[in-house]
Amino acid sequence: MKEQLKNHILKFVSPSESELKAFLNATTFKTIKNKEYLVKEGQYCNYQYFILNGCFRSFFVNKKGVEKVVNFGIEDWWLTDLDSFINQKPSELNIQAAEDSQVLKISKEKLDAILEKTLVLNQYFRIIHEKVRIADQKRIQFMYSLSGEELYHVFCQHNPDFVQRVPQYMLASYLGFTPEFLSKIRGRKKT
Amino acid sequence: MKEQLKNHILKFVSPSESELKAFLNATTFKTIKNKEYLVKEGQYCNYQYFILNGCFRSFFVNKKGVEKVVNFGIEDWWLTDLDSFINQKPSELNIQAAEDSQVLKISKEKLDAILEKTLVLNQYFRIIHEKVRIADQKRIQFMYSLSGEELYHVFCQHNPDFVQRVPQYMLASYLGFTPEFLSKIRGRKKT
DNA sequence: CGGTCTCTTGACGGAGTTCAAAGCTAGTGG
DNA sequence: CCACTAGCTTTGAACTCCGTCAAGAGACCG
């Protein structure tokens, strides 16, 4: 199953066989059931996770006790609480499976050791970061220019398959409004 | 003036003298007056900019013709339209000086050539990306959990100095609301 | 001084929230 | 195979935050 991560890496950089082996060997396989947590608020997040299959959401709980979904993760995405992972502080986020899932995980110590000396893997993660930053940029642009209703429709157009995979209340939270409002949006627009 | 970039790099990684020289020599100095543009919508953004001093805003224009500020940049920040720079497509953003400023710029070709073979500079940019992603993450958390008024007060507390440097209407746009509303917030709270 | 750019103020309207109740659906156990 | 529960979605009425529009007041710069 590490083939999948290998293929992902080869999409972006060209490591030697030994560099690839060293990295893949530093990862370990993990199965996780729907509703279980990879990371819980308050814990130190010492791993970075590569999603083989399944689906996750990361969220935090605001002062009023409401869960706010800040991100989803699906196949071939890296997922972690970066602030906790990089700066070694307690996580403010929860990362929870939204489906039965499988991941590869790598510890901070092992990853740091590899990044200390391997050019191509620095390139790989640099490129991943670039892609995420570009995606986040687009997301912020959408949030700044569209109404809630428009946001929903654009999201459905861009991710028609994904919309089916998570409950509506998570989607509503991710898009920045309440489940009640999402329900009303869906109520309109019946041709 | 390249000392400043050198010091910034040395905060995060330890390049050899020759690696550092090669990188600094690839950058060129540029002065830019208030209101002038580094990047305009529709242009290809072929440079990454390191701000020596001054202040910039990046913004786009939505369908209604309203300017939406998506980011500010000040001393010791790297700035570019990443999507345009990385994927070589026309920029959707404008980057405009908000003060008389000085920058160092590096072209995509030169940067790519250096990143092709220099470990430490991949590390450096990887670390920069990590920091920006963490900051963006926090920003999204704030946007999801605070009202407009709270956003403004938190921003003022975190950046008391910066608030003085840009006109209020830019700040309002950055925080996601109208200048009129910001003015009303300021009107209250005159204890 | 005159014009442009920025900030303020107020009346009104609308997008989205809150709260509460009821309808659905799927899983669970008897 | 049915009954029950728990979680998810829908619906509606009242309410709030913030946007829109319009008019005026400073403030800065040539």
Tab-separated table of C-alpha atoms (C1' of nucleotides) in Angstrom:
chain	number	residue	atom	x	y	z
A	1	MET	CA	0.000	0.000	0.000
A	2	LYS	CA	3.024	2.245	0.179
A	3	GLU	CA	2.955	2.168	-3.614
A	4	GLN	CA	0.348	4.899	-3.458
A	5	LEU	CA	2.589	7.315	-1.568
A	6	LYS	CA	5.477	6.387	-3.840
A	7	ASN	CA	3.408	7.271	-6.893
A	8	HIS	CA	2.382	10.536	-5.334
A	9	ILE	CA	5.984	11.506	-4.716
A	10	LEU	CA	7.012	10.533	-8.235
A	11	LYS	CA	4.428	12.919	-9.634
A	12	PHE	CA	6.495	15.818	-8.336
A	13	VAL	CA	10.140	14.813	-7.863
A	14	SER	CA	12.618	12.113	-8.882
A	15	PRO	CA	14.310	10.571	-5.856
A	16	SER	CA	16.829	7.751	-6.062
A	17	GLU	CA	15.687	4.281	-5.075
A	18	SER	CA	17.478	4.538	-1.739
A	19	GLU	CA	16.037	7.946	-0.893
A	20	LEU	CA	12.562	6.666	-1.642
A	21	LYS	CA	13.088	3.505	0.389
A	22	ALA	CA	14.392	5.439	3.364
A	23	PHE	CA	11.361	7.681	3.371
A	24	LEU	CA	8.767	4.964	2.854
A	25	ASN	CA	10.374	2.874	5.573
A	26	ALA	CA	9.970	5.766	7.989
A	27	THR	CA	6.192	5.650	7.531
A	28	THR	CA	3.843	3.243	9.266
A	29	PHE	CA	0.422	2.022	8.260
A	30	LYS	CA	-2.663	2.737	10.320
A	31	THR	CA	-6.329	1.870	10.011
A	32	ILE	CA	-8.914	4.121	11.562
A	33	LYS	CA	-12.664	3.774	11.894
A	34	ASN	CA	-15.303	6.401	11.164
A	35	LYS	CA	-15.635	8.899	14.027
A	36	GLU	CA	-12.254	8.003	15.558
A	37	TYR	CA	-9.630	10.702	16.051
A	38	LEU	CA	-6.125	11.089	14.617
A	39	VAL	CA	-5.539	14.190	16.733
A	40	LYS	CA	-7.427	15.629	19.667
A	41	GLU	CA	-7.404	19.205	20.918
A	42	GLY	CA	-4.802	19.639	23.645
A	43	GLN	CA	-2.613	16.746	22.492
A	44	TYR	CA	0.772	17.222	20.875
A	45	CYS	CA	0.516	16.288	17.240
A	46	ASN	CA	3.761	14.454	16.512
A	47	TYR	CA	2.801	12.906	13.211
A	48	GLN	CA	2.076	13.927	9.688
A	49	TYR	CA	-0.530	11.737	7.957
A	50	PHE	CA	-0.856	10.746	4.318
A	51	ILE	CA	-4.377	9.605	3.496
A	52	LEU	CA	-4.506	6.388	1.443
A	53	ASN	CA	-8.287	6.224	1.374
A	54	GLY	CA	-11.221	7.507	3.367
A	55	CYS	CA	-12.027	10.998	4.530
A	56	PHE	CA	-11.206	13.267	7.464
A	57	ARG	CA	-12.317	16.586	8.812
A	58	SER	CA	-10.336	18.920	11.036
A	59	PHE	CA	-12.300	21.201	13.316
A	60	PHE	CA	-12.099	23.255	16.478
A	61	VAL	CA	-14.686	24.153	19.086
A	62	ASN	CA	-15.435	27.861	19.529
A	63	LYS	CA	-16.344	29.647	22.746
A	64	LYS	CA	-20.025	28.889	22.323
A	65	GLY	CA	-19.250	25.180	22.103
A	66	VAL	CA	-19.950	24.949	18.367
A	67	GLU	CA	-17.750	22.753	16.167
A	68	LYS	CA	-16.208	24.685	13.263
A	69	VAL	CA	-14.872	22.578	10.391
A	70	VAL	CA	-11.761	24.214	8.949
A	71	ASN	CA	-10.768	21.537	6.460
A	72	PHE	CA	-11.426	18.208	4.865
A	73	GLY	CA	-8.853	15.674	3.743
A	74	ILE	CA	-9.234	12.852	1.236
A	75	GLU	CA	-7.083	10.405	-0.727
A	76	ASP	CA	-3.533	11.554	-1.493
A	77	TRP	CA	-3.570	14.499	0.884
A	78	TRP	CA	-1.185	15.179	3.737
A	79	LEU	CA	-2.912	16.109	6.944
A	80	THR	CA	-1.782	17.350	10.348
A	81	ASP	CA	-2.157	20.272	12.714
A	82	LEU	CA	0.842	22.144	11.311
A	83	ASP	CA	1.133	24.569	14.218
A	84	SER	CA	1.254	21.754	16.746
A	85	PHE	CA	3.499	19.576	14.579
A	86	ILE	CA	6.036	22.242	13.664
A	87	ASN	CA	6.119	24.281	16.853
A	88	GLN	CA	5.601	21.384	19.231
A	89	LYS	CA	2.691	22.838	21.101
A	90	PRO	CA	-0.717	21.456	22.100
A	91	SER	CA	-3.100	21.171	19.189
A	92	GLU	CA	-6.040	23.552	18.855
A	93	LEU	CA	-7.588	21.284	16.252
A	94	ASN	CA	-9.246	17.899	16.229
A	95	ILE	CA	-8.731	15.612	13.255
A	96	GLN	CA	-11.469	13.025	12.995
A	97	ALA	CA	-12.288	10.324	10.451
A	98	ALA	CA	-15.491	10.954	8.512
A	99	GLU	CA	-15.294	7.472	6.989
A	100	ASP	CA	-13.429	4.252	7.729
A	101	SER	CA	-9.964	5.180	6.500
A	102	GLN	CA	-6.357	4.126	6.032
A	103	VAL	CA	-3.326	6.374	6.426
A	104	LEU	CA	0.447	6.312	6.469
A	105	LYS	CA	2.008	8.296	9.289
A	106	ILE	CA	5.506	9.618	9.858
A	107	SER	CA	6.853	10.999	13.119
A	108	LYS	CA	8.360	14.440	13.450
A	109	GLU	CA	11.754	13.051	14.493
A	110	LYS	CA	12.015	10.773	11.479
A	111	LEU	CA	10.765	13.411	9.077
A	112	ASP	CA	13.160	16.019	10.473
A	113	ALA	CA	16.077	13.626	10.130
A	114	ILE	CA	15.220	12.964	6.502
A	115	LEU	CA	14.653	16.622	5.641
A	116	GLU	CA	17.995	17.442	7.238
A	117	LYS	CA	19.844	15.732	4.438
A	118	THR	CA	17.626	14.856	1.493
A	119	LEU	CA	17.217	17.449	-1.259
A	120	VAL	CA	14.388	15.838	-3.194
A	121	LEU	CA	12.156	15.378	-0.168
A	122	ASN	CA	12.579	19.018	0.751
A	123	GLN	CA	11.526	19.769	-2.790
A	124	TYR	CA	8.566	17.415	-2.464
A	125	PHE	CA	7.253	19.017	0.713
A	126	ARG	CA	7.994	22.491	-0.558
A	127	ILE	CA	5.832	21.734	-3.587
A	128	ILE	CA	3.054	20.301	-1.404
A	129	HIS	CA	3.092	23.460	0.685
A	130	GLU	CA	2.931	25.598	-2.442
A	131	LYS	CA	-0.098	23.707	-3.675
A	132	VAL	CA	-1.903	24.030	-0.363
A	133	ARG	CA	-1.127	27.735	-0.156
A	134	ILE	CA	-2.527	28.269	-3.640
A	135	ALA	CA	-5.668	26.331	-2.744
A	136	ASP	CA	-6.077	28.313	0.490
A	137	GLN	CA	-5.616	31.530	-1.454
A	138	LYS	CA	-8.430	30.588	-3.806
A	139	ARG	CA	-10.596	29.629	-0.884
A	140	ILE	CA	-10.094	32.998	0.787
A	141	GLN	CA	-10.904	34.738	-2.486
A	142	PHE	CA	-14.156	32.809	-2.734
A	143	MET	CA	-15.057	33.542	0.861
A	144	TYR	CA	-14.459	37.231	0.271
A	145	SER	CA	-16.481	37.520	-2.901
A	146	LEU	CA	-19.418	35.113	-2.715
A	147	SER	CA	-22.589	34.910	-0.652
A	148	GLY	CA	-23.304	31.774	1.360
A	149	GLU	CA	-25.630	30.471	-1.295
A	150	GLU	CA	-23.109	31.058	-4.071
A	151	LEU	CA	-20.370	29.410	-2.020
A	152	TYR	CA	-22.488	26.299	-1.716
A	153	HIS	CA	-23.256	26.073	-5.409
A	154	VAL	CA	-19.658	26.671	-6.431
A	155	PHE	CA	-18.492	24.030	-3.991
A	156	CYS	CA	-21.017	21.525	-5.347
A	157	GLN	CA	-19.910	22.205	-8.913
A	158	HIS	CA	-16.231	21.818	-8.063
A	159	ASN	CA	-16.670	18.731	-5.865
A	160	PRO	CA	-19.845	16.969	-6.993
A	161	ASP	CA	-18.595	13.566	-5.824
A	162	PHE	CA	-17.349	14.774	-2.451
A	163	VAL	CA	-20.625	16.460	-1.457
A	164	GLN	CA	-22.199	13.020	-1.154
A	165	ARG	CA	-19.543	11.746	1.231
A	166	VAL	CA	-20.012	13.983	4.259
A	167	PRO	CA	-23.087	14.985	6.276
A	168	GLN	CA	-24.587	18.339	5.433
A	169	TYR	CA	-23.867	19.882	8.801
A	170	MET	CA	-20.125	19.428	8.262
A	171	LEU	CA	-20.366	21.032	4.850
A	172	ALA	CA	-22.346	23.942	6.250
A	173	SER	CA	-19.755	24.466	8.960
A	174	TYR	CA	-16.903	24.294	6.442
A	175	LEU	CA	-18.614	26.864	4.213
A	176	GLY	CA	-19.095	29.177	7.169
A	177	PHE	CA	-22.790	29.006	8.001
A	178	THR	CA	-25.375	26.981	9.904
A	179	PRO	CA	-26.952	23.655	8.919
A	180	GLU	CA	-30.381	25.309	9.045
A	181	PHE	CA	-29.331	27.844	6.459
A	182	LEU	CA	-27.847	25.181	4.195
A	183	SER	CA	-31.121	23.324	4.384
A	184	LYS	CA	-32.978	26.448	3.285
A	185	ILE	CA	-30.639	26.934	0.338
A	186	ARG	CA	-31.332	23.378	-0.757
A	187	GLY	CA	-35.040	23.996	-0.327
A	188	ARG	CA	-34.999	26.736	-2.931
A	189	LYS	CA	-33.636	26.044	-6.400
A	190	LYS	CA	-35.864	23.025	-7.085
A	191	THR	CA	-35.955	24.090	-10.732
B	1	MET	CA	21.000	46.116	1.773
B	2	LYS	CA	21.169	42.435	0.980
B	3	GLU	CA	22.427	42.005	4.534
B	4	GLN	CA	18.817	42.052	5.622
B	5	LEU	CA	17.825	39.073	3.482
B	6	LYS	CA	21.005	37.284	4.539
B	7	ASN	CA	20.089	37.736	8.193
B	8	HIS	CA	16.597	36.492	7.546
B	9	ILE	CA	17.897	33.328	5.927
B	10	LEU	CA	20.370	32.734	8.750
B	11	LYS	CA	17.521	32.788	11.239
B	12	PHE	CA	16.268	29.515	9.773
B	13	VAL	CA	19.070	27.635	8.012
B	14	SER	CA	22.869	27.538	7.754
B	15	PRO	CA	24.041	27.808	4.172
B	16	SER	CA	27.674	27.878	3.144
B	17	GLU	CA	29.186	31.189	2.091
B	18	SER	CA	29.002	30.211	-1.569
B	19	GLU	CA	25.393	29.056	-1.410
B	20	LEU	CA	24.425	32.310	0.227
B	21	LYS	CA	26.373	34.371	-2.307
B	22	ALA	CA	24.809	32.550	-5.224
B	23	PHE	CA	21.349	33.218	-3.913
B	24	LEU	CA	21.877	36.851	-2.988
B	25	ASN	CA	23.480	37.511	-6.360
B	26	ALA	CA	20.374	36.187	-8.059
B	27	THR	CA	18.292	38.915	-6.437
B	28	THR	CA	18.026	42.485	-7.636
B	29	PHE	CA	17.139	45.636	-5.771
B	30	LYS	CA	14.063	47.667	-6.611
B	31	THR	CA	12.535	50.863	-5.246
B	32	ILE	CA	8.838	51.439	-5.543
B	33	LYS	CA	6.681	54.422	-4.683
B	34	ASN	CA	3.413	54.442	-2.771
B	35	LYS	CA	0.463	53.381	-4.995
B	36	GLU	CA	2.709	51.784	-7.629
B	37	TYR	CA	2.201	48.141	-8.564
B	38	LEU	CA	4.522	45.143	-8.296
B	39	VAL	CA	1.964	42.931	-10.025
B	40	LYS	CA	-1.182	43.748	-11.938
B	41	GLU	CA	-4.141	41.508	-12.619
B	42	GLY	CA	-3.750	39.729	-15.940
B	43	GLN	CA	0.070	39.932	-15.967
B	44	TYR	CA	2.299	36.938	-15.503
B	45	CYS	CA	3.995	37.220	-12.142
B	46	ASN	CA	7.541	36.014	-12.777
B	47	TYR	CA	9.146	37.269	-9.595
B	48	GLN	CA	9.091	36.591	-5.920
B	49	TYR	CA	9.643	39.704	-3.782
B	50	PHE	CA	11.343	40.084	-0.422
B	51	ILE	CA	10.278	43.275	1.321
B	52	LEU	CA	13.174	45.234	2.812
B	53	ASN	CA	11.002	48.068	4.084
B	54	GLY	CA	7.635	49.592	3.358
B	55	CYS	CA	4.265	48.000	3.040
B	56	PHE	CA	2.168	46.295	0.368
B	57	ARG	CA	-1.348	45.034	-0.068
B	58	SER	CA	-2.565	42.354	-2.456
B	59	PHE	CA	-6.135	42.569	-3.629
B	60	PHE	CA	-8.518	41.511	-6.349
B	61	VAL	CA	-11.589	43.164	-7.817
B	62	ASN	CA	-14.860	41.268	-7.466
B	63	LYS	CA	-17.775	41.207	-9.914
B	64	LYS	CA	-19.312	44.307	-8.425
B	65	GLY	CA	-16.083	46.226	-9.003
B	66	VAL	CA	-15.143	46.317	-5.315
B	67	GLU	CA	-11.496	45.879	-4.286
B	68	LYS	CA	-11.019	43.047	-1.803
B	69	VAL	CA	-7.748	43.071	0.145
B	70	VAL	CA	-6.574	39.514	0.719
B	71	ASN	CA	-3.217	40.226	2.339
B	72	PHE	CA	-0.696	42.720	3.562
B	73	GLY	CA	3.069	42.415	3.433
B	74	ILE	CA	5.680	44.239	5.481
B	75	GLU	CA	9.405	44.072	6.250
B	76	ASP	CA	10.998	40.617	5.991
B	77	TRP	CA	8.078	38.995	4.200
B	78	TRP	CA	8.132	37.224	0.867
B	79	LEU	CA	5.347	38.312	-1.440
B	80	THR	CA	4.047	37.148	-4.806
B	81	ASP	CA	0.932	35.786	-6.473
B	82	LEU	CA	1.879	32.157	-5.880
B	83	ASP	CA	-0.638	30.727	-8.326
B	84	SER	CA	0.647	32.912	-11.123
B	85	PHE	CA	4.302	32.451	-10.147
B	86	ILE	CA	4.227	28.670	-9.741
B	87	ASN	CA	1.766	27.711	-12.447
B	88	GLN	CA	2.782	30.401	-14.931
B	89	LYS	CA	-0.652	31.799	-15.522
B	90	PRO	CA	-2.068	35.330	-15.549
B	91	SER	CA	-2.380	36.815	-12.091
B	92	GLU	CA	-5.789	37.266	-10.493
B	93	LEU	CA	-4.270	39.538	-7.883
B	94	ASN	CA	-2.831	43.026	-7.807
B	95	ILE	CA	0.098	43.766	-5.531
B	96	GLN	CA	0.384	47.457	-4.765
B	97	ALA	CA	2.655	49.504	-2.531
B	98	ALA	CA	0.861	51.102	0.422
B	99	GLU	CA	4.002	53.098	1.295
B	100	ASP	CA	7.229	54.045	-0.473
B	101	SER	CA	9.073	50.736	-0.314
B	102	GLN	CA	12.177	48.771	-1.192
B	103	VAL	CA	12.301	45.129	-2.226
B	104	LEU	CA	14.641	42.463	-3.495
B	105	LYS	CA	13.249	40.398	-6.351
B	106	ILE	CA	14.244	37.066	-7.823
B	107	SER	CA	13.016	35.632	-11.102
B	108	LYS	CA	11.346	32.255	-11.412
B	109	GLU	CA	14.091	30.921	-13.678
B	110	LYS	CA	16.872	31.820	-11.276
B	111	LEU	CA	14.981	30.594	-8.240
B	112	ASP	CA	14.105	27.313	-9.941
B	113	ALA	CA	17.733	26.782	-10.924
B	114	ILE	CA	18.867	27.301	-7.347
B	115	LEU	CA	16.161	25.118	-5.834
B	116	GLU	CA	17.092	22.393	-8.280
B	117	LYS	CA	20.374	21.805	-6.500
B	118	THR	CA	20.604	23.576	-3.145
B	119	LEU	CA	19.363	21.704	-0.068
B	120	VAL	CA	19.425	24.562	2.420
B	121	LEU	CA	17.411	26.913	0.252
B	122	ASN	CA	14.742	24.293	-0.234
B	123	GLN	CA	14.698	24.035	3.542
B	124	TYR	CA	14.466	27.799	3.848
B	125	PHE	CA	11.493	28.124	1.521
B	126	ARG	CA	9.847	25.052	2.990
B	127	ILE	CA	10.053	26.698	6.407
B	128	ILE	CA	8.679	29.973	5.055
B	129	HIS	CA	5.746	28.107	3.538
B	130	GLU	CA	5.117	26.324	6.830
B	131	LYS	CA	5.015	29.622	8.683
B	132	VAL	CA	2.610	31.181	6.209
B	133	ARG	CA	0.340	28.144	6.301
B	134	ILE	CA	0.232	28.283	10.101
B	135	ALA	CA	-0.586	31.992	10.002
B	136	ASP	CA	-3.299	31.410	7.380
B	137	GLN	CA	-4.710	28.618	9.513
B	138	LYS	CA	-5.021	30.943	12.484
B	139	ARG	CA	-6.585	33.597	10.314
B	140	ILE	CA	-9.237	31.182	9.090
B	141	GLN	CA	-9.936	30.122	12.663
B	142	PHE	CA	-10.474	33.738	13.666
B	143	MET	CA	-12.699	34.414	10.688
B	144	TYR	CA	-14.821	31.398	11.570
B	145	SER	CA	-15.247	32.206	15.223
B	146	LEU	CA	-15.355	35.968	15.652
B	147	SER	CA	-17.822	38.683	14.692
B	148	GLY	CA	-16.638	41.635	12.611
B	149	GLU	CA	-16.266	43.782	15.682
B	150	GLU	CA	-14.256	41.137	17.550
B	151	LEU	CA	-12.042	40.597	14.499
B	152	TYR	CA	-11.175	44.260	14.473
B	153	HIS	CA	-10.295	44.422	18.149
B	154	VAL	CA	-8.209	41.258	18.030
B	155	PHE	CA	-6.369	42.559	14.992
B	156	CYS	CA	-5.647	45.868	16.717
B	157	GLN	CA	-4.313	44.085	19.792
B	158	HIS	CA	-2.049	41.813	17.739
B	159	ASN	CA	-0.812	44.551	15.389
B	160	PRO	CA	-1.092	47.866	17.232
B	161	ASP	CA	1.745	49.406	15.219
B	162	PHE	CA	0.542	48.219	11.839
B	163	VAL	CA	-2.993	49.576	12.213
B	164	GLN	CA	-1.563	53.091	11.960
B	165	ARG	CA	0.197	52.393	8.689
B	166	VAL	CA	-2.685	51.673	6.323
B	167	PRO	CA	-5.919	53.524	5.589
B	168	GLN	CA	-8.985	52.226	7.362
B	169	TYR	CA	-10.766	51.162	4.207
B	170	MET	CA	-7.998	48.692	3.409
B	171	LEU	CA	-8.182	47.282	6.896
B	172	ALA	CA	-11.965	46.947	6.655
B	173	SER	CA	-11.636	45.111	3.346
B	174	TYR	CA	-8.964	42.795	4.748
B	175	LEU	CA	-11.124	41.961	7.734
B	176	GLY	CA	-14.053	41.192	5.476
B	177	PHE	CA	-16.456	44.087	5.884
B	178	THR	CA	-17.190	47.612	4.653
B	179	PRO	CA	-15.409	50.842	5.625
B	180	GLU	CA	-18.741	52.216	6.873
B	181	PHE	CA	-19.105	49.362	9.309
B	182	LEU	CA	-15.543	49.754	10.550
B	183	SER	CA	-16.233	53.402	11.173
B	184	LYS	CA	-19.268	52.478	13.248
B	185	ILE	CA	-17.252	50.031	15.319
B	186	ARG	CA	-14.738	52.753	16.064
B	187	GLY	CA	-17.570	55.114	16.944
B	188	ARG	CA	-18.664	52.844	19.789
B	189	LYS	CA	-16.176	51.908	22.505
B	190	LYS	CA	-15.067	55.482	23.283
B	191	THR	CA	-14.551	54.806	26.970
C	1	DC	C1'	-7.576	77.863	-1.883
C	2	DG	C1'	-10.198	74.074	-4.853
C	3	DG	C1'	-10.269	69.056	-5.731
C	4	DT	C1'	-9.628	64.457	-4.502
C	5	DC	C1'	-9.366	60.997	-1.180
C	6	DT	C1'	-10.735	59.307	3.290
C	7	DC	C1'	-13.662	58.920	7.231
C	8	DT	C1'	-18.215	59.592	9.556
C	9	DT	C1'	-23.252	59.302	10.337
C	10	DG	C1'	-27.989	57.732	9.754
C	11	DA	C1'	-32.117	55.340	7.683
C	12	DC	C1'	-33.369	51.263	5.663
C	13	DG	C1'	-33.069	46.520	3.925
C	14	DG	C1'	-31.514	41.798	3.507
C	15	DA	C1'	-28.678	37.746	4.268
C	16	DG	C1'	-27.957	34.648	7.656
C	17	DT	C1'	-28.681	33.224	12.872
C	18	DT	C1'	-31.146	31.453	16.740
C	19	DC	C1'	-34.412	28.737	18.919
C	20	DA	C1'	-37.804	25.358	19.014
C	21	DA	C1'	-40.381	21.676	17.113
C	22	DA	C1'	-41.253	18.094	14.058
C	23	DG	C1'	-40.048	14.757	10.293
C	24	DC	C1'	-36.602	11.329	8.453
C	25	DT	C1'	-33.372	7.679	8.340
C	26	DA	C1'	-30.447	4.159	9.828
C	27	DG	C1'	-28.741	1.272	13.089
C	28	DT	C1'	-29.696	-1.701	17.213
C	29	DG	C1'	-31.674	-4.853	20.100
C	30	DG	C1'	-35.429	-7.772	21.326
D	1	DC	C1'	-39.040	-8.267	11.385
D	2	DC	C1'	-40.680	-4.764	14.050
D	3	DA	C1'	-39.998	-0.989	17.572
D	4	DC	C1'	-37.017	2.412	19.375
D	5	DT	C1'	-33.692	5.413	19.705
D	6	DA	C1'	-30.261	8.709	18.170
D	7	DG	C1'	-28.545	11.497	14.870
D	8	DC	C1'	-29.457	14.252	10.846
D	9	DT	C1'	-32.360	17.341	8.166
D	10	DT	C1'	-36.268	20.381	7.462
D	11	DT	C1'	-39.378	24.300	8.537
D	12	DG	C1'	-40.885	28.650	10.424
D	13	DA	C1'	-40.896	33.034	13.163
D	14	DA	C1'	-38.351	36.499	15.384
D	15	DC	C1'	-34.189	38.739	15.556
D	16	DT	C1'	-29.189	40.720	14.527
D	17	DC	C1'	-25.419	41.955	12.260
D	18	DC	C1'	-23.799	44.127	8.678
D	19	DG	C1'	-24.424	46.082	3.795
D	20	DT	C1'	-26.218	49.725	0.830
D	21	DC	C1'	-27.077	54.281	-0.347
D	22	DA	C1'	-26.622	58.983	0.296
D	23	DA	C1'	-24.963	63.100	2.237
D	24	DG	C1'	-21.634	65.645	4.719
D	25	DA	C1'	-17.139	66.638	7.121
D	26	DG	C1'	-12.253	66.654	7.370
D	27	DA	C1'	-7.704	66.353	5.577
D	28	DC	C1'	-4.126	66.461	2.441
D	29	DC	C1'	-1.710	68.126	-1.786
D	30	DG	C1'	-0.745	70.790	-5.641
